[in-house]
Amino acid sequence: MKKFILGFIGTGNIATAIINGVITSGYIKPECIAVFDTNSDKITPFINSGCMFISNSAELTKQCEFVFLTNKSHLHPVYSKIRRSQWKNVDTIGIIG
């Protein structure tokens, strides 16, 4: 069984609140959180706190059991890079702005 990894595609305000909440609660350690965003400036605070940076959304879905989709609606093309088969064993929670 692989290590539990919680993933985030998009690291805006909603993702930031969720990530900070689970880290502060102690429920999930930062090293068990993976993040991807098309804006590298938004990822830096998460890397500094110990979260993993994943270089693309398709790879993130391979490594995570649960993935939050927290993108703005105009970024839906990010999801097209993920093959349908890669979503097969991943639970997703979509929060699209």
JSON list of C-alpha atoms in Angstrom, two decimals, residues 15-80:
[
{"chain": "A", "resi": 15, "resn": "ALA", "atom": "CA", "xyz": [-6.63, 25.45, -1.33]},
{"chain": "A", "resi": 16, "resn": "THR", "atom": "CA", "xyz": [-4.52, 27.61, 0.98]},
{"chain": "A", "resi": 17, "resn": "ALA", "atom": "CA", "xyz": [-7.26, 27.59, 3.62]},
{"chain": "A", "resi": 18, "resn": "ILE", "atom": "CA", "xyz": [-7.72, 23.82, 3.39]},
{"chain": "A", "resi": 19, "resn": "ILE", "atom": "CA", "xyz": [-4.00, 23.04, 3.40]},
{"chain": "A", "resi": 20, "resn": "ASN", "atom": "CA", "xyz": [-3.28, 25.36, 6.32]},
{"chain": "A", "resi": 21, "resn": "GLY", "atom": "CA", "xyz": [-6.21, 23.87, 8.21]},
{"chain": "A", "resi": 22, "resn": "VAL", "atom": "CA", "xyz": [-5.14, 20.25, 7.85]},
{"chain": "A", "resi": 23, "resn": "ILE", "atom": "CA", "xyz": [-1.50, 21.07, 8.67]},
{"chain": "A", "resi": 24, "resn": "THR", "atom": "CA", "xyz": [-2.46, 23.17, 11.71]},
{"chain": "A", "resi": 25, "resn": "SER", "atom": "CA", "xyz": [-4.78, 20.42, 12.94]},
{"chain": "A", "resi": 26, "resn": "GLY", "atom": "CA", "xyz": [-1.95, 17.92, 12.80]},
{"chain": "A", "resi": 27, "resn": "TYR", "atom": "CA", "xyz": [-4.20, 15.52, 10.92]},
{"chain": "A", "resi": 28, "resn": "ILE", "atom": "CA", "xyz": [-1.97, 15.48, 7.84]},
{"chain": "A", "resi": 29, "resn": "LYS", "atom": "CA", "xyz": [1.74, 16.30, 7.81]},
{"chain": "A", "resi": 30, "resn": "PRO", "atom": "CA", "xyz": [3.03, 18.69, 5.14]},
{"chain": "A", "resi": 31, "resn": "GLU", "atom": "CA", "xyz": [5.14, 15.96, 3.55]},
{"chain": "A", "resi": 32, "resn": "CYS", "atom": "CA", "xyz": [1.89, 14.08, 2.83]},
{"chain": "A", "resi": 33, "resn": "ILE", "atom": "CA", "xyz": [0.47, 16.96, 0.79]},
{"chain": "A", "resi": 34, "resn": "ALA", "atom": "CA", "xyz": [1.28, 17.39, -2.91]},
{"chain": "A", "resi": 35, "resn": "VAL", "atom": "CA", "xyz": [0.61, 20.58, -4.84]},
{"chain": "A", "resi": 36, "resn": "PHE", "atom": "CA", "xyz": [0.52, 21.64, -8.47]},
{"chain": "A", "resi": 37, "resn": "ASP", "atom": "CA", "xyz": [-0.28, 25.07, -9.87]},
{"chain": "A", "resi": 38, "resn": "THR", "atom": "CA", "xyz": [0.41, 26.75, -13.18]},
{"chain": "A", "resi": 39, "resn": "ASN", "atom": "CA", "xyz": [1.59, 29.81, -11.21]},
{"chain": "A", "resi": 40, "resn": "SER", "atom": "CA", "xyz": [4.90, 28.89, -9.59]},
{"chain": "A", "resi": 41, "resn": "ASP", "atom": "CA", "xyz": [4.74, 31.90, -7.23]},
{"chain": "A", "resi": 42, "resn": "LYS", "atom": "CA", "xyz": [1.72, 30.40, -5.49]},
{"chain": "A", "resi": 43, "resn": "ILE", "atom": "CA", "xyz": [3.53, 27.12, -4.83]},
{"chain": "A", "resi": 44, "resn": "THR", "atom": "CA", "xyz": [6.54, 28.56, -2.99]},
{"chain": "A", "resi": 45, "resn": "PRO", "atom": "CA", "xyz": [4.87, 28.96, 0.45]},
{"chain": "A", "resi": 46, "resn": "PHE", "atom": "CA", "xyz": [3.73, 25.33, 0.35]},
{"chain": "A", "resi": 47, "resn": "ILE", "atom": "CA", "xyz": [7.16, 24.03, -0.59]},
{"chain": "A", "resi": 48, "resn": "ASN", "atom": "CA", "xyz": [8.65, 26.13, 2.21]},
{"chain": "A", "resi": 49, "resn": "SER", "atom": "CA", "xyz": [6.23, 24.52, 4.68]},
{"chain": "A", "resi": 50, "resn": "GLY", "atom": "CA", "xyz": [7.28, 21.02, 3.60]},
{"chain": "A", "resi": 51, "resn": "CYS", "atom": "CA", "xyz": [4.65, 20.10, 1.01]},
{"chain": "A", "resi": 52, "resn": "MET", "atom": "CA", "xyz": [5.70, 18.25, -2.14]},
{"chain": "A", "resi": 53, "resn": "PHE", "atom": "CA", "xyz": [5.69, 20.04, -5.47]},
{"chain": "A", "resi": 54, "resn": "ILE", "atom": "CA", "xyz": [4.52, 17.90, -8.38]},
{"chain": "A", "resi": 55, "resn": "SER", "atom": "CA", "xyz": [5.48, 19.23, -11.79]},
{"chain": "A", "resi": 56, "resn": "ASN", "atom": "CA", "xyz": [2.20, 18.50, -13.59]},
{"chain": "A", "resi": 57, "resn": "SER", "atom": "CA", "xyz": [-1.40, 17.61, -12.89]},
{"chain": "A", "resi": 58, "resn": "ALA", "atom": "CA", "xyz": [-1.22, 14.18, -14.50]},
{"chain": "A", "resi": 59, "resn": "GLU", "atom": "CA", "xyz": [1.67, 13.11, -12.27]},
{"chain": "A", "resi": 60, "resn": "LEU", "atom": "CA", "xyz": [-0.15, 14.42, -9.21]},
{"chain": "A", "resi": 61, "resn": "THR", "atom": "CA", "xyz": [-3.12, 12.15, -9.88]},
{"chain": "A", "resi": 62, "resn": "LYS", "atom": "CA", "xyz": [-0.77, 9.16, -10.07]},
{"chain": "A", "resi": 63, "resn": "GLN", "atom": "CA", "xyz": [0.71, 9.87, -6.65]},
{"chain": "A", "resi": 64, "resn": "CYS", "atom": "CA", "xyz": [-2.37, 10.88, -4.64]},
{"chain": "A", "resi": 65, "resn": "GLU", "atom": "CA", "xyz": [-5.35, 9.05, -3.18]},
{"chain": "A", "resi": 66, "resn": "PHE", "atom": "CA", "xyz": [-7.47, 12.21, -2.88]},
{"chain": "A", "resi": 67, "resn": "VAL", "atom": "CA", "xyz": [-7.20, 15.27, -5.11]},
{"chain": "A", "resi": 68, "resn": "PHE", "atom": "CA", "xyz": [-8.80, 18.66, -4.60]},
{"chain": "A", "resi": 69, "resn": "LEU", "atom": "CA", "xyz": [-9.47, 20.47, -7.87]},
{"chain": "A", "resi": 70, "resn": "THR", "atom": "CA", "xyz": [-9.34, 24.10, -6.80]},
{"chain": "A", "resi": 71, "resn": "ASN", "atom": "CA", "xyz": [-8.89, 25.98, -10.07]},
{"chain": "A", "resi": 72, "resn": "LYS", "atom": "CA", "xyz": [-10.63, 28.90, -11.64]},
{"chain": "A", "resi": 73, "resn": "SER", "atom": "CA", "xyz": [-13.01, 27.77, -14.36]},
{"chain": "A", "resi": 74, "resn": "HIS", "atom": "CA", "xyz": [-10.80, 29.18, -17.15]},
{"chain": "A", "resi": 75, "resn": "LEU", "atom": "CA", "xyz": [-8.07, 26.67, -16.18]},
{"chain": "A", "resi": 76, "resn": "HIS", "atom": "CA", "xyz": [-10.09, 23.58, -17.06]},
{"chain": "A", "resi": 77, "resn": "PRO", "atom": "CA", "xyz": [-7.53, 22.73, -19.80]},
{"chain": "A", "resi": 78, "resn": "VAL", "atom": "CA", "xyz": [-5.23, 21.65, -16.94]},
{"chain": "A", "resi": 79, "resn": "TYR", "atom": "CA", "xyz": [-7.53, 18.68, -16.47]},
{"chain": "A", "resi": 80, "resn": "SER", "atom": "CA", "xyz": [-7.38, 17.67, -20.13]}
]
